[in-house]
């Protein structure tokens, strides 16, 4: 599944508290994907490329509990 990205937004100083930063967004997406039945508790995976960084949800961990 491909999601359009607005590349015009900049996150100066690596603002990890911004609502669209992967450290905020990934746990929210995992909970939503779990509730929709798209991933199982410890199965499935998600990763996000953000600039030069890659954020990967851990395997073997209940997705709905990741914070």
CSV table of N, CA and C in Angstrom, one decimal:
chain,number,residue,atom,x,y,z
A,1,UNK,N,0.8,-1.2,0.0
A,1,UNK,CA,0.0,0.0,0.0
A,1,UNK,C,0.9,1.2,0.0
A,2,UNK,N,0.6,2.2,-0.9
A,2,UNK,CA,1.4,3.4,-1.0
A,2,UNK,C,0.6,4.6,-0.5
A,3,UNK,N,1.2,5.4,0.3
A,3,UNK,CA,0.6,6.5,0.9
A,3,UNK,C,1.3,7.8,0.4
A,4,UNK,N,0.5,8.8,-0.2
A,4,UNK,CA,1.2,10.0,-0.6
A,4,UNK,C,1.9,10.7,0.5
A,5,UNK,N,3.0,11.3,0.2
A,5,UNK,CA,3.8,12.0,1.2
A,5,UNK,C,3.9,13.5,0.8
A,6,UNK,N,3.7,14.4,1.7
A,6,UNK,CA,3.9,15.8,1.5
A,6,UNK,C,5.3,16.1,1.9
A,7,UNK,N,6.2,16.2,0.9
A,7,UNK,CA,7.6,16.4,1.1
A,7,UNK,C,7.9,17.9,1.3
A,8,UNK,N,6.9,18.8,1.3
A,8,UNK,CA,7.2,20.2,1.5
A,8,UNK,C,7.3,20.5,3.0
A,9,UNK,N,6.9,19.6,3.9
A,9,UNK,CA,7.0,19.8,5.3
A,9,UNK,C,8.4,19.6,5.8
A,10,UNK,N,9.0,20.5,6.5
A,10,UNK,CA,10.3,20.2,7.0
A,10,UNK,C,10.2,20.1,8.6
A,11,UNK,N,11.1,19.3,9.1
A,11,UNK,CA,11.1,19.1,10.6
A,11,UNK,C,12.5,19.6,11.0
A,12,UNK,N,12.6,20.8,11.4
A,12,UNK,CA,13.9,21.4,11.8
A,12,UNK,C,14.3,20.8,13.1
A,13,UNK,N,15.5,20.6,13.3
A,13,UNK,CA,16.1,20.1,14.6
A,13,UNK,C,15.6,18.7,14.9
A,14,UNK,N,15.1,17.9,13.9
A,14,UNK,CA,14.6,16.6,14.2
A,14,UNK,C,13.5,16.5,15.2
A,15,UNK,N,12.5,17.4,15.1
A,15,UNK,CA,11.4,17.5,16.0
A,15,UNK,C,10.6,16.2,16.1
A,16,UNK,N,11.0,15.3,17.1
A,16,UNK,CA,10.4,14.0,17.2
A,16,UNK,C,9.1,14.1,18.0
A,17,UNK,N,8.7,15.3,18.4
A,17,UNK,CA,7.4,15.5,19.0
A,17,UNK,C,6.3,15.9,18.1
A,18,UNK,N,6.6,16.1,16.8
A,18,UNK,CA,5.7,16.5,15.8
A,18,UNK,C,4.8,15.3,15.5
A,19,UNK,N,3.5,15.5,15.3
A,19,UNK,CA,2.5,14.4,15.2
A,19,UNK,C,2.8,13.5,14.0
A,20,UNK,N,3.5,14.0,13.0
A,20,UNK,CA,3.8,13.2,11.8
A,20,UNK,C,5.2,12.6,11.8
A,21,UNK,N,5.9,12.8,12.9
A,21,UNK,CA,7.2,12.1,13.0
A,21,UNK,C,7.0,10.6,13.3
A,22,UNK,N,7.8,9.8,12.7
A,22,UNK,CA,7.6,8.3,12.8
A,22,UNK,C,7.5,7.8,14.2
A,23,UNK,N,8.2,8.4,15.2
A,23,UNK,CA,8.2,7.9,16.5
A,23,UNK,C,6.8,8.1,17.2
A,24,UNK,N,6.0,9.1,16.6
A,24,UNK,CA,4.6,9.3,17.0
A,24,UNK,C,3.7,8.5,16.1
A,25,UNK,N,3.9,8.6,14.8
A,25,UNK,CA,3.0,8.1,13.8
A,25,UNK,C,3.0,6.5,13.8
A,26,UNK,N,4.1,5.9,13.9
A,26,UNK,CA,4.2,4.4,13.8
A,26,UNK,C,3.3,3.7,14.9
A,27,UNK,N,3.5,4.0,16.1
A,27,UNK,CA,2.6,3.4,17.1
A,27,UNK,C,1.1,3.6,16.9
A,28,UNK,N,0.7,4.8,16.4
A,28,UNK,CA,-0.7,5.0,16.1
A,28,UNK,C,-1.1,4.2,14.9
A,29,UNK,N,-0.3,4.1,13.9
A,29,UNK,CA,-0.7,3.2,12.8
A,29,UNK,C,-0.7,1.8,13.1
A,30,UNK,N,0.2,1.3,14.0
A,30,UNK,CA,0.1,-0.1,14.4
A,30,UNK,C,-1.1,-0.4,15.1
A,31,UNK,N,-1.6,0.4,16.0
A,31,UNK,CA,-2.8,0.2,16.7
A,31,UNK,C,-4.0,0.2,15.8
A,32,UNK,N,-4.0,1.1,14.8
A,32,UNK,CA,-5.1,1.2,13.8
A,32,UNK,C,-5.1,-0.1,12.9
A,33,UNK,N,-3.9,-0.5,12.5
A,33,UNK,CA,-3.8,-1.7,11.6
A,33,UNK,C,-4.3,-2.9,12.4
A,34,UNK,N,-3.9,-3.0,13.7
A,34,UNK,CA,-4.3,-4.1,14.5
A,34,UNK,C,-5.9,-4.1,14.7
A,35,UNK,N,-6.4,-3.0,15.0
A,35,UNK,CA,-7.9,-2.9,15.2
A,35,UNK,C,-8.6,-3.2,13.9
A,36,UNK,N,-8.0,-2.9,12.7
A,36,UNK,CA,-8.7,-3.2,11.4
A,36,UNK,C,-8.5,-4.7,11.0
A,37,UNK,N,-7.6,-5.4,11.8
A,37,UNK,CA,-7.3,-6.8,11.5
A,37,UNK,C,-6.3,-7.0,10.4
A,38,UNK,N,-5.6,-5.9,10.1
A,38,UNK,CA,-4.5,-6.0,9.0
A,38,UNK,C,-3.3,-6.6,9.5
A,39,UNK,N,-3.0,-6.6,10.8
A,39,UNK,CA,-1.8,-7.3,11.3
A,39,UNK,C,-2.3,-8.1,12.6
A,40,UNK,N,-1.6,-9.1,12.9
A,40,UNK,CA,-1.9,-9.8,14.1
A,40,UNK,C,-1.1,-9.2,15.3
A,41,UNK,N,-1.4,-9.7,16.5
A,41,UNK,CA,-0.7,-9.1,17.7
A,41,UNK,C,0.8,-9.1,17.5
A,42,UNK,N,1.5,-10.2,17.2
A,42,UNK,CA,2.9,-10.2,17.1
A,42,UNK,C,3.4,-10.4,15.6
A,43,UNK,N,2.4,-10.5,14.7
A,43,UNK,CA,2.8,-10.8,13.3
A,43,UNK,C,2.7,-9.5,12.5
A,44,UNK,N,3.1,-9.5,11.3
A,44,UNK,CA,3.1,-8.4,10.4
A,44,UNK,C,4.2,-7.4,10.8
A,45,UNK,N,4.4,-6.4,10.0
A,45,UNK,CA,5.4,-5.5,10.3
A,45,UNK,C,5.2,-4.2,9.6
A,46,UNK,N,5.9,-3.1,10.1
A,46,UNK,CA,5.8,-1.8,9.5
A,46,UNK,C,7.1,-1.1,9.6
A,47,UNK,N,7.5,-0.4,8.5
A,47,UNK,CA,8.7,0.4,8.6
A,47,UNK,C,8.4,1.7,7.8
A,48,UNK,N,9.1,2.7,8.2
A,48,UNK,CA,8.9,4.0,7.6
A,48,UNK,C,10.2,4.7,7.3
A,49,UNK,N,10.4,5.1,6.1
A,49,UNK,CA,11.6,5.9,5.8
A,49,UNK,C,11.3,7.3,5.9
A,50,UNK,N,12.1,8.0,6.7
A,50,UNK,CA,11.9,9.4,7.0
A,50,UNK,C,13.2,10.1,6.8
A,51,UNK,N,13.3,10.8,5.7
A,51,UNK,CA,14.6,11.5,5.4
A,51,UNK,C,15.7,10.4,5.2
A,52,UNK,N,16.8,10.4,5.9
A,52,UNK,CA,17.8,9.4,5.8
A,52,UNK,C,17.6,8.3,6.8
A,53,UNK,N,16.6,8.4,7.6
A,53,UNK,CA,16.4,7.4,8.7
A,53,UNK,C,15.4,6.4,8.3
A,54,UNK,N,15.5,5.2,8.9
A,54,UNK,CA,14.5,4.1,8.7
A,54,UNK,C,14.0,3.7,10.1
A,55,UNK,N,12.7,3.7,10.3
A,55,UNK,CA,12.1,3.3,11.5
A,55,UNK,C,11.4,2.0,11.3
A,56,UNK,N,11.7,1.0,12.1
A,56,UNK,CA,11.1,-0.3,12.0
A,56,UNK,C,10.5,-0.8,13.3
A,57,UNK,N,9.2,-1.2,13.2
A,57,UNK,CA,8.6,-1.7,14.4
A,57,UNK,C,9.2,-3.1,14.8
A,58,UNK,N,9.4,-3.4,16.0
A,58,UNK,CA,10.0,-4.7,16.4
A,58,UNK,C,9.1,-5.9,16.1
A,59,UNK,N,9.8,-7.0,15.8
A,59,UNK,CA,9.0,-8.2,15.6
A,59,UNK,C,8.8,-8.9,16.9
A,60,UNK,N,7.8,-9.8,17.0
A,60,UNK,CA,7.5,-10.5,18.2
A,60,UNK,C,7.0,-9.7,19.4
A,61,UNK,N,6.5,-8.5,19.1
A,61,UNK,CA,6.0,-7.6,20.1
A,61,UNK,C,4.5,-7.3,19.7
A,62,UNK,N,3.6,-7.3,20.7
A,62,UNK,CA,2.2,-7.0,20.4
A,62,UNK,C,2.1,-5.6,19.8
A,63,UNK,N,1.7,-5.5,18.6
A,63,UNK,CA,1.6,-4.3,17.9
A,63,UNK,C,0.7,-3.2,18.6
A,64,UNK,N,-0.3,-3.7,19.1
A,64,UNK,CA,-1.3,-2.7,19.8
A,64,UNK,C,-0.7,-2.2,21.1
A,65,UNK,N,0.4,-2.7,21.6
A,65,UNK,CA,1.0,-2.2,22.8
A,65,UNK,C,2.2,-1.3,22.6
A,66,UNK,N,2.7,-1.1,21.4
A,66,UNK,CA,3.9,-0.3,21.1
A,66,UNK,C,3.5,1.1,21.4
A,67,UNK,N,4.4,1.8,22.0
A,67,UNK,CA,4.3,3.3,22.3
A,67,UNK,C,5.4,4.0,21.8
